[in-house]
Coordinates of C-alpha atoms in Angstrom, one line a residue:
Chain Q
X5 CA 110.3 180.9 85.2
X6 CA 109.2 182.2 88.6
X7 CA 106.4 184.3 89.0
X8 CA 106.6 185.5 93.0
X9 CA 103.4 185.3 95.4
X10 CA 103.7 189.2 95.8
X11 CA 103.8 189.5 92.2
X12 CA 100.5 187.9 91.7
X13 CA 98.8 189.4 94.6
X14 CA 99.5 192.6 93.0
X15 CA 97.6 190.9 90.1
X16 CA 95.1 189.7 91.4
X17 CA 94.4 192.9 92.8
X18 CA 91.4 193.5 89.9
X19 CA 90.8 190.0 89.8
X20 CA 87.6 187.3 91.2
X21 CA 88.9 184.6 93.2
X22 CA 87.1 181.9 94.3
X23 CA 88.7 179.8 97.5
X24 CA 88.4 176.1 96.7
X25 CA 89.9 174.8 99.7
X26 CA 92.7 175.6 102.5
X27 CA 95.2 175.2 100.1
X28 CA 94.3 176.6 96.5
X29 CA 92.2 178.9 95.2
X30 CA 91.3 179.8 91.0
X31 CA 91.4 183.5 90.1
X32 CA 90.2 184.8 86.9
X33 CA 92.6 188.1 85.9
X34 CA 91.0 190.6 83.7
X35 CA 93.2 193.1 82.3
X36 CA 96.4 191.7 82.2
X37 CA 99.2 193.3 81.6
X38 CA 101.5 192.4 78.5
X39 CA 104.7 191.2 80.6
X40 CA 101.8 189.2 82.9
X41 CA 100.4 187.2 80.1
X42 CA 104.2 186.7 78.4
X43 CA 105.4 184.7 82.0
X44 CA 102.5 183.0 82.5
X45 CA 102.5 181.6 78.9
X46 CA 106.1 181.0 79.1
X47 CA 105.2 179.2 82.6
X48 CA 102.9 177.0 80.3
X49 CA 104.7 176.1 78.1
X50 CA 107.4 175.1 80.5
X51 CA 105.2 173.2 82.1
X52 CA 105.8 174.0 85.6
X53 CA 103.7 175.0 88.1
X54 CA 105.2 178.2 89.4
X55 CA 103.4 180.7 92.5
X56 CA 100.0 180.6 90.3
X57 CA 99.5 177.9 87.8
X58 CA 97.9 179.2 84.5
X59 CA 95.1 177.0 83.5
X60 CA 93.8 179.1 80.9
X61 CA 95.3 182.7 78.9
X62 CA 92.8 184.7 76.7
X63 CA 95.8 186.6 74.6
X64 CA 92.9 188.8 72.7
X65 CA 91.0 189.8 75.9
X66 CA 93.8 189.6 77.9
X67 CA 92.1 187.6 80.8
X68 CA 94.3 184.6 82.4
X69 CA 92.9 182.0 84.7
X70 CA 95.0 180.4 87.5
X71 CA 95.2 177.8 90.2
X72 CA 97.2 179.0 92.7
X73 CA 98.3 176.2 95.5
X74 CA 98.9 178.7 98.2
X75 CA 98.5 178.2 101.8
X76 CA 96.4 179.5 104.8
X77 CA 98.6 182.3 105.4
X78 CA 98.6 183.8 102.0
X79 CA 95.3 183.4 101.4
X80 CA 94.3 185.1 104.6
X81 CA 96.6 187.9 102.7
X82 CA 94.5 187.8 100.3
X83 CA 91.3 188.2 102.4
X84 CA 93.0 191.4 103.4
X85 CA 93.6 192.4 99.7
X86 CA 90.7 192.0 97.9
X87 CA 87.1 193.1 98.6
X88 CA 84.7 190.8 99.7
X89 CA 82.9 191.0 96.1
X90 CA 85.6 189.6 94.6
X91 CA 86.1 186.6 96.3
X92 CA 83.7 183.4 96.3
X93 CA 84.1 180.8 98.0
X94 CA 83.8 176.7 96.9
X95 CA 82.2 174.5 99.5
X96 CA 84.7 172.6 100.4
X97 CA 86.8 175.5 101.6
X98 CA 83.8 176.8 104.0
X99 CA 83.9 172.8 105.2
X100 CA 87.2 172.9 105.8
X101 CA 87.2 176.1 107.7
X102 CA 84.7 174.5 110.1
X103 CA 87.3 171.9 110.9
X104 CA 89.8 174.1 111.7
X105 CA 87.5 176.5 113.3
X106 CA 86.6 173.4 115.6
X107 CA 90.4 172.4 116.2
X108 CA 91.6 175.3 117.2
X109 CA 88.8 175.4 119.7
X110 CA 89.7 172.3 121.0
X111 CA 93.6 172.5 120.8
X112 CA 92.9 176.0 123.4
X113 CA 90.9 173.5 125.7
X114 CA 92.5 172.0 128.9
X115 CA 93.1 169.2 128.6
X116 CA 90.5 166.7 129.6
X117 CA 91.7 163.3 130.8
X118 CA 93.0 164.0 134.4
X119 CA 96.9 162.6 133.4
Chain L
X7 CA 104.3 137.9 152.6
X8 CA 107.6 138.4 151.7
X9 CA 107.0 137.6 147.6
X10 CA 104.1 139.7 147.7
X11 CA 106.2 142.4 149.0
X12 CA 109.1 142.3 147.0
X13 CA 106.6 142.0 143.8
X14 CA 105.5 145.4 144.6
X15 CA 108.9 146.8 146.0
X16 CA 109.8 145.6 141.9
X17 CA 106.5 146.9 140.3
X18 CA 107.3 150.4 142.3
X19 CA 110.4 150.8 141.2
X20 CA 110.1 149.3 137.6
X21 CA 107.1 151.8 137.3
X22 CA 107.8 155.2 134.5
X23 CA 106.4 158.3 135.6
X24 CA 106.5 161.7 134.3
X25 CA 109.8 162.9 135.7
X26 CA 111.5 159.4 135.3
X27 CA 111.1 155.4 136.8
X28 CA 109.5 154.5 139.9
X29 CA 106.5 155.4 142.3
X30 CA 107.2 156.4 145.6
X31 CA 106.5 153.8 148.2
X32 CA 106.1 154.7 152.0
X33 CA 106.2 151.2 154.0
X34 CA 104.8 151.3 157.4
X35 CA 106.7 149.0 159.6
X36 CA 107.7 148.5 163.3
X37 CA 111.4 149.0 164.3
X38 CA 113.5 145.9 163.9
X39 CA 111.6 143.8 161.0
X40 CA 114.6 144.4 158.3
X41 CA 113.6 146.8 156.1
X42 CA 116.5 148.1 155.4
X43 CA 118.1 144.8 155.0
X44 CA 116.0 143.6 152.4
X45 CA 116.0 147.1 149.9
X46 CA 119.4 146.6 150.4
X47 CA 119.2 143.0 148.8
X48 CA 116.6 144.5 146.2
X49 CA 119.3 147.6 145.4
X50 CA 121.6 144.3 145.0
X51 CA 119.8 142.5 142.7
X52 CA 118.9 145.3 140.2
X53 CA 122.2 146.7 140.1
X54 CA 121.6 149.9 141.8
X55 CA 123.3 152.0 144.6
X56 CA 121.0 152.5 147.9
X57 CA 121.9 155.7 149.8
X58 CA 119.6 155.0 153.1
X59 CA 118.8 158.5 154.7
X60 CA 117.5 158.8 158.1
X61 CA 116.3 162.2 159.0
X62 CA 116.4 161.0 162.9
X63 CA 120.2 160.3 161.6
X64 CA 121.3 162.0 159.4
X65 CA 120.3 165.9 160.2
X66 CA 119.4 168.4 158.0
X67 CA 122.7 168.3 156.1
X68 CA 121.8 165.5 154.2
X69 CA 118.9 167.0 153.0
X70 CA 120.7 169.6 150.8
X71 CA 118.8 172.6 152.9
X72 CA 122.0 173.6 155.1
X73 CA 123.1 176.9 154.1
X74 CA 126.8 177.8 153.1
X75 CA 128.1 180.8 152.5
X76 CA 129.9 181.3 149.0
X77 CA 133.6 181.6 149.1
X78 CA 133.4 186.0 148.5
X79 CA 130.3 185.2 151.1
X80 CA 128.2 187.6 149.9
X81 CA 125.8 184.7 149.0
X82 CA 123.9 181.4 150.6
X83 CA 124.3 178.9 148.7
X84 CA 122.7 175.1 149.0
X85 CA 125.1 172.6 148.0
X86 CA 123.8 169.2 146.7
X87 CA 124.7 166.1 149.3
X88 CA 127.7 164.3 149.2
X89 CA 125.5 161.1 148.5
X90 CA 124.0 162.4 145.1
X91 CA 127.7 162.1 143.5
X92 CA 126.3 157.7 143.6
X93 CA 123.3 158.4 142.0
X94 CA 124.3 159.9 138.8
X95 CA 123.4 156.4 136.6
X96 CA 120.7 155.6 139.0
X97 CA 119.9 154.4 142.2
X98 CA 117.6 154.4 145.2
X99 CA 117.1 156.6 148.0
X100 CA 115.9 154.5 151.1
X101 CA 114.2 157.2 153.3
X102 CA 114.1 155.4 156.3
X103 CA 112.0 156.4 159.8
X104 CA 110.4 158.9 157.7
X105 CA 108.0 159.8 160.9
X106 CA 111.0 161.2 162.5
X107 CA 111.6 163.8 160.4
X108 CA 110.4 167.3 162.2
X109 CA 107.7 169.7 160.5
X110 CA 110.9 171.8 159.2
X111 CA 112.6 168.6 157.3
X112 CA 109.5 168.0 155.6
X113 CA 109.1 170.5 153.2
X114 CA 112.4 169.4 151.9
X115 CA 111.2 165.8 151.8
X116 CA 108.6 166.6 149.7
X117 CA 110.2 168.0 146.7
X118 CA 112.9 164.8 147.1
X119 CA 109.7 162.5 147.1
X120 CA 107.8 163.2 143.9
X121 CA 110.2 165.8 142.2
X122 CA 113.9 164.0 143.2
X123 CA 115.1 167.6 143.7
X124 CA 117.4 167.8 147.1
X125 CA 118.7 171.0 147.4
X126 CA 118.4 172.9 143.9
X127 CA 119.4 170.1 142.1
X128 CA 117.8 167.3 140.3
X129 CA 118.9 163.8 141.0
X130 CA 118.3 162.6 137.7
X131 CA 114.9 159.9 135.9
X132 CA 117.2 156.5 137.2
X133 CA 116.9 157.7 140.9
X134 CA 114.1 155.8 142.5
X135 CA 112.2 157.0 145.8
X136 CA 111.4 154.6 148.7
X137 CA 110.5 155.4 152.4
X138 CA 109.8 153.7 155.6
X139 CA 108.2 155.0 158.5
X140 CA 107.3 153.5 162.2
X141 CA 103.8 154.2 163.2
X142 CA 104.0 157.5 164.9
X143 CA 103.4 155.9 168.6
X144 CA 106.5 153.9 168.2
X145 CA 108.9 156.2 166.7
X146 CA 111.8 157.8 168.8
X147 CA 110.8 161.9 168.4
X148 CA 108.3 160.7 166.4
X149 CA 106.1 163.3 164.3
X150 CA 103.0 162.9 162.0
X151 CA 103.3 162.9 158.4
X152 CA 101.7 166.1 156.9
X153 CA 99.0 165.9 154.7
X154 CA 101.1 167.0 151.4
X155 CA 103.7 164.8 152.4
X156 CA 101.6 161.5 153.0
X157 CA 100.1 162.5 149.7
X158 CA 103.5 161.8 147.9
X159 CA 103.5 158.1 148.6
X160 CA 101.9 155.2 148.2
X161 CA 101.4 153.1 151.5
X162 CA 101.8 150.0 152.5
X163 CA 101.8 148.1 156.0
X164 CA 105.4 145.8 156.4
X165 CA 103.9 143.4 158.1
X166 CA 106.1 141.8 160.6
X167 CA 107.4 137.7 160.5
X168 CA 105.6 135.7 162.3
X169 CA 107.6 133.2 164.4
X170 CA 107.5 130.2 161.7
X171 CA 108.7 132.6 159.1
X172 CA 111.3 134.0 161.0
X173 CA 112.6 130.3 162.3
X174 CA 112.5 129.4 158.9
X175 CA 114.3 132.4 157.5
X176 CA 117.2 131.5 160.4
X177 CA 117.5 128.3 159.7
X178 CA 117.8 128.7 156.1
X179 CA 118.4 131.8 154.2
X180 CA 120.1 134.3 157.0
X181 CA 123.6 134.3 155.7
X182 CA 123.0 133.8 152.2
X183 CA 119.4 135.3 151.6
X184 CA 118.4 134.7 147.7
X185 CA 118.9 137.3 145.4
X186 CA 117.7 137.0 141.9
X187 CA 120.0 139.5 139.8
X188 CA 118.5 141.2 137.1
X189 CA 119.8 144.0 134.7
X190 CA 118.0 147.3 135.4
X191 CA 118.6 148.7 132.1
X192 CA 116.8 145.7 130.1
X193 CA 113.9 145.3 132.4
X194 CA 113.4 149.4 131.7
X195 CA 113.8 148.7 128.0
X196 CA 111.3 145.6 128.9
X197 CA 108.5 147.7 130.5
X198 CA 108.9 150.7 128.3
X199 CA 107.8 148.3 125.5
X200 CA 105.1 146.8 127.1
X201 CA 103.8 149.9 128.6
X202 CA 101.4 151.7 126.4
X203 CA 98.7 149.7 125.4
X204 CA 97.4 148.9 129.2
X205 CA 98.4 152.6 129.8
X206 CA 95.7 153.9 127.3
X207 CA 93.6 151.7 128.7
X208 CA 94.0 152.6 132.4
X209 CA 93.9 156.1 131.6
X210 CA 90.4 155.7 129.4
X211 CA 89.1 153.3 132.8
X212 CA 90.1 155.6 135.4
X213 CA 88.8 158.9 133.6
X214 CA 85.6 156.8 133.3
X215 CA 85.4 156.1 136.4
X216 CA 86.4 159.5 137.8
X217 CA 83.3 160.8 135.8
X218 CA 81.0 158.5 137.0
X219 CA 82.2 159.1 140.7
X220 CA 83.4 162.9 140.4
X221 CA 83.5 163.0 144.3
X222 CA 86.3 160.2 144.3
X223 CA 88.5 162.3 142.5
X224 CA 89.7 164.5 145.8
X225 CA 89.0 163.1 149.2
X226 CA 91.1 164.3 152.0
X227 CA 90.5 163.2 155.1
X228 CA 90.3 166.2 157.8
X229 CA 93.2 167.6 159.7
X230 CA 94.3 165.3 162.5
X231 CA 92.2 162.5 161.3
X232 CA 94.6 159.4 161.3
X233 CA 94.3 158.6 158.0
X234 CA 95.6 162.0 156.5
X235 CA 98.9 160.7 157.1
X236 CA 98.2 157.6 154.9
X237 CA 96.8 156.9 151.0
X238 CA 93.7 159.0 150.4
X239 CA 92.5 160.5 146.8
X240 CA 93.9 163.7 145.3
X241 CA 94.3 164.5 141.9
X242 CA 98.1 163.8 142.4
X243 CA 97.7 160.2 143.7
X244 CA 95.2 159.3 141.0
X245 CA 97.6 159.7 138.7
X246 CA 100.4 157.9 140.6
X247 CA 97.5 154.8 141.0
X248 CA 96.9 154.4 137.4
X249 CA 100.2 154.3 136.7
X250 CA 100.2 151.5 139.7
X251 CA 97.4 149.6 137.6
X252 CA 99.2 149.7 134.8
X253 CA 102.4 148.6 136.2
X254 CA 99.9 145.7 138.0
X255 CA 99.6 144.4 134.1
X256 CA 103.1 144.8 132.9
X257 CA 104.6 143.0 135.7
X258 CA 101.9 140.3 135.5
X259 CA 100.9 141.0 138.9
X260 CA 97.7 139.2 140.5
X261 CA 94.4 141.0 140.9
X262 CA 94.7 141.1 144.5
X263 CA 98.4 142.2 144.1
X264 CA 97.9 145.0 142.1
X265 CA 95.4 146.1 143.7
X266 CA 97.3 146.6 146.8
X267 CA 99.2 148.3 144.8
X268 CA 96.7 151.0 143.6
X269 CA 95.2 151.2 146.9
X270 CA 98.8 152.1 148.5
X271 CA 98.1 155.7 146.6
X272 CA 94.1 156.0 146.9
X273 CA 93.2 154.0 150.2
X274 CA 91.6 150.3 150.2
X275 CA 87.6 152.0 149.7
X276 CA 88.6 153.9 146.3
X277 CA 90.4 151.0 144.8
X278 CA 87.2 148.5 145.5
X279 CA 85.0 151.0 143.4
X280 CA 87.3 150.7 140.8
X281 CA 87.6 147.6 140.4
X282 CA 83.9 146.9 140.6
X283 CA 83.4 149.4 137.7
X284 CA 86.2 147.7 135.7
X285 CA 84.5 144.5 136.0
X286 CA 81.0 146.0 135.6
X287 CA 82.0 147.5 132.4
X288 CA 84.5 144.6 131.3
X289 CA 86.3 147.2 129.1
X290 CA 87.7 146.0 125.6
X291 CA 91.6 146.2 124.7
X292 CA 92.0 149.6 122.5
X293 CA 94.1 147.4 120.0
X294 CA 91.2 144.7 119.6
X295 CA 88.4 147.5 119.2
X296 CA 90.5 149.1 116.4
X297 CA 91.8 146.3 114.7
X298 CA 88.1 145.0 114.9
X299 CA 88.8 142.2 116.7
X300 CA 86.2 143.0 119.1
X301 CA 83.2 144.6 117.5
X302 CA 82.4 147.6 120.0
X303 CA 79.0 148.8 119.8
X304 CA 78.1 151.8 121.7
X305 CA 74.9 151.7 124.4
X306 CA 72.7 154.2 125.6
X307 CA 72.5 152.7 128.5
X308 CA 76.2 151.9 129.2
X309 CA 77.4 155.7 128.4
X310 CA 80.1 155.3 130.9
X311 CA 81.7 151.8 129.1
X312 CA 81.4 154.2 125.4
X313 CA 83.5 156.9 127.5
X314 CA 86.4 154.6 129.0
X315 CA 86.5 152.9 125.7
X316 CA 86.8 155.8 123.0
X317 CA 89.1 157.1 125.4
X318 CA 91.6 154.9 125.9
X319 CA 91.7 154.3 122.1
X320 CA 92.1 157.7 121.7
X321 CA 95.1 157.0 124.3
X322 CA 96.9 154.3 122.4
X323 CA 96.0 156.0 119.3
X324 CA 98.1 158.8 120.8
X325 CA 100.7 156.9 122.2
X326 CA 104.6 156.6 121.7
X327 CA 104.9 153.5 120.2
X328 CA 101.7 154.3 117.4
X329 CA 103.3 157.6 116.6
X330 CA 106.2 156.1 115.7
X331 CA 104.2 154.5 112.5
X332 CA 102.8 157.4 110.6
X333 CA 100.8 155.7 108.5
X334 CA 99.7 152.7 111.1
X335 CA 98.9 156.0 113.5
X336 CA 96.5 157.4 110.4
X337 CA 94.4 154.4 109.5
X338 CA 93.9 153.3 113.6
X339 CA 92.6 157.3 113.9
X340 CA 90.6 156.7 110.7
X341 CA 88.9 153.7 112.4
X342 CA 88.3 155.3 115.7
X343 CA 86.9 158.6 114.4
X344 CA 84.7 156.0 112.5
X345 CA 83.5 155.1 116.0
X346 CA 83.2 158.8 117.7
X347 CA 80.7 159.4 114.5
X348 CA 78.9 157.0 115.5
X349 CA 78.7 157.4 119.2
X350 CA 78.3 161.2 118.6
X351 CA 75.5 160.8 116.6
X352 CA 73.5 160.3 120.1
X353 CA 76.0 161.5 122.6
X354 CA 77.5 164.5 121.1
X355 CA 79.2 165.7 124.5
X356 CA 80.5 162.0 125.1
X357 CA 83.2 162.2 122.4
X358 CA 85.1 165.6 122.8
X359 CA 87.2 164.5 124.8
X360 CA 88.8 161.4 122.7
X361 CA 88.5 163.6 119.8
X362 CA 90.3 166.4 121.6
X363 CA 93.1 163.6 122.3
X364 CA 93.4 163.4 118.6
X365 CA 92.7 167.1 117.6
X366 CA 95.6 167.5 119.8
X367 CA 97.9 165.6 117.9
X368 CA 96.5 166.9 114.5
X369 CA 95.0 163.6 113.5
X370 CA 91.7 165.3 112.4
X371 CA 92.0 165.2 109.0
X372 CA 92.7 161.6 108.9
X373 CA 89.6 160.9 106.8
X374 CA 86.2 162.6 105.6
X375 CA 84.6 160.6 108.7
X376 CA 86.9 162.9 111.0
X377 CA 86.5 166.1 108.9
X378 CA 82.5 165.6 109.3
X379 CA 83.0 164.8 113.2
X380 CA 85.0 167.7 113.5
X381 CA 81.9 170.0 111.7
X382 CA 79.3 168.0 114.2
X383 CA 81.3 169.1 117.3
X384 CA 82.3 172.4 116.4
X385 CA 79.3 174.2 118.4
X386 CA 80.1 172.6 121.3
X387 CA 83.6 173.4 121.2
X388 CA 81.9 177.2 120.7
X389 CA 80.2 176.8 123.6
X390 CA 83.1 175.6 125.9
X391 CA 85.4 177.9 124.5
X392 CA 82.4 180.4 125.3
X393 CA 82.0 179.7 128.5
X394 CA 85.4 180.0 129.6
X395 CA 85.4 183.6 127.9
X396 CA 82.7 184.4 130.4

């Protein structure tokens, strides 16, 4: 069972996502389609993470909620994907940004000591 | 006289540099007082060919800047030496009566002192670099060393036998002068090893002590004055002097020893600053502070000890040997961001630059302690970055 990133972009195109830190975000899927909810259950019951890790599937309302451990360059993808009202961010991601706001700062800066 | 010389004629050569081993050393000696006799016992001991080159001597040729035409001679070609076929494992290169090289040669020399390029060709990290010049007055065609090429060098004054030591030297060692062999390979492997904690530390002193004395940093004599031919401060020989200072621990040299030493590349007035700030500030070992053998607490009113010290653990932190531990690199970065919180709670603009060593080498996550650091300095980053922009 292997659901691709570009697969679940495409799903979480309707979707709210909220970025919990540089390397995962949960995303809550509303209208999913049929074959969606049929992997992602069969991804469950496999027990494997695959591209987005289900942690929840509402068969009746067809609404699926996943983990997804992606990383900085995906979810930048995303960024560019989705609107900004459908993305929220957890605090540790906007703490983490700062970090590596200030490191790549710093990494651009001549270096300091003379040798 | 002698010991102290060949202590440093060792320290020089058993010294690693950016580009390979040894610093280049420019003795100042009168005609006739052996110079080349003795590098040629040192080359002797440590196992290592000496090509001596005399500009006076050997012409232009030697020099690798004699142009040849290619054999369909439609171009000019530069053909390495005939001598650099012995230095392919290693050796020395005994510039000797350096002052009589003409304006033209020096250019040349220049790229063979610092760079050990002759010609277009590189002679390889094993190749070590050691001159000797008469004092202009008493050189035959003698010329004075330009500015750059004085800059290359660190200086020292051979000073000549008295008549005791000379008797004694005739009536003892003259036909079998002692020579302690060593293997130049082991004694690299030897210093290599024992290199990087003073390193860190000398380089967290001397960028101390550049800050607190900015002016130090580049001081060139003016044109014509006698001492631009000698050691005076440049960016360049700062660099060549801490490695000097290091080298003064690693081959257990005495204060006063070492110290020659350093003051060979920055001049005798630069070196007694130094060493007065070293001792004013009586610096910890990086290891000790981060091990918490020595429990470093940061001053207000010592801001220039806080510097030297966070950064020369940020050094050793940094260094070879550390990063070959992953895990040992982690937890000593862990303990000094622990520090640079602490220090940047009151001196914000004192710790970017031991937390850029480590940003650097992506140690910033290390711990919660170095995320929130990272947050703290993150507007003055802005405003660096900022002001560059402008």
């Amino acid at each position: 069972m292997k659901i691709s990133i570009g697969g679940l972009f495409q799903a979480l195109l309707g979707s709210s996502v909220t970025v919990l830190s540089a390397k995962s975000v949960d995303a809550v899927v509303e209208e999913a389609s049929d074959n969606e909810i049929a992997d992602w259950l069969g991804a469950m019951k496999a027990g494997k993470p695959t591209g987005g890790n289900p942690l929840n599937i509402n068969k009746q309302d067809k609404i699926v909620t996943l983990r997804l451990r992606i990383g900085r360059p995906a979810i930048r993808q995303l960024f560019k994907m989705l609107s900004k009202s459908q993305l929220d961010f957890h605090e540790e991601w906007l703490l983490d940004r700062e970090v590596d706001e200030a490191a790549e700062l710093i990494k651009a800066d001549d270096p300091l000591l003379p040798f | 006289m002698a010991t102290n010389r060949n202590k440093l004629i060792h320290a020089a050569l058993f010294t690693p540099t950016s580009n390979g081993w040894g610093l280049p050393l420019l003795f100042w000696a009168s005609p006739g007082c052996g110079k080349s006799a003795i590098l040629e016992g040192v080359a002797k001991a440590v196992g290592l060919p000496l090509e001596v080159l005399s500009p006076g001597e050997r012409g232009e040729g030697a020099f690798g800047v004699t142009p040849v035409p290619s054999a369909d001679g439609t171009l000019m070609t530069y053909p390495a030496p005939d001598w650099t076929g012995n230095m392919a494992n290693g050796g020395i290169v005994f510039l000797d009566e350096l002052s009589t090289a003409p304006p033209a040669l020096q250019p040349p020399i220049l790229g063979l002192a610092l760079s050990k390029r002759i010609g277009g060709s590189y002679l390889g990290p094993r190749v070590r670099i050691i001159a000797a010049a008469n004092p202009t007055e008493e050189a035959a065609g003698g010329w004075d060393l330009a500015p750059p090429l004085a800059n290359r060098f660190g200086h020292l004054d051979w000073a000549m036998p008295d008549s005791e030591e000379w008797s004694d030297w005739l009536l003892g060692s003259i036909d079998d002068e002692e020579v302690t062999p060593i293997d130049a390979l082991k004694e690299e492997a030897r210093v290599m090893a024992a290199w990087d904690e003073p390193w860190a530390e000398t380089r967290g002193l001397i960028a101390a002590f550049i800050r607190s004395r900015p002016e130090l940093l580049h001081k060139q004599p003016s044109l014509g004055h006698p001492d631009s031919s000698r050691a005076w401060p440049s960016h360049r020989t700062w660099e060549m002097a801490a490695r000097a200072y290091t080298a003064g621990a690693v081959h257990g040299m005495s204060d006063r020893d070492r110290d020659e030493f350093v003051g060979s590349f920055i001049g005798m007035g630069a070196v007694s600053e130094l060493v007065s700030f070293a001792k004013k500030n009586d610096l910890p070992k990086p290891l000790d502070v981060l091990t918490g053998k020595v429990d470093f607490k940061h001053s207000n009113k010592r801001l220039d000890r806080t510097y030297a010290v966070m950064s020369s653990c940020a050094s050793y932190v940094t260094s070879k040997t550390v990063s070959e531990d992953s895990k040992r690199q982690k937890e000593l970065a862990a303990k000094l961001f622990e520090i640079i919180a602490e220090v940047a709670e009151e001196a914000i603009d004192l710790v970017y630059p031991a937390t850029k060593l480590l940003t650097d080498t992506d140690l910033y996550k290390v711990s919660p302690t170095a995320k929130a650091v990272m947050r703290k300095i993150l507007p003055v980053a802005q405003k660096i970055s900022g002001r560059k922009a402008r």
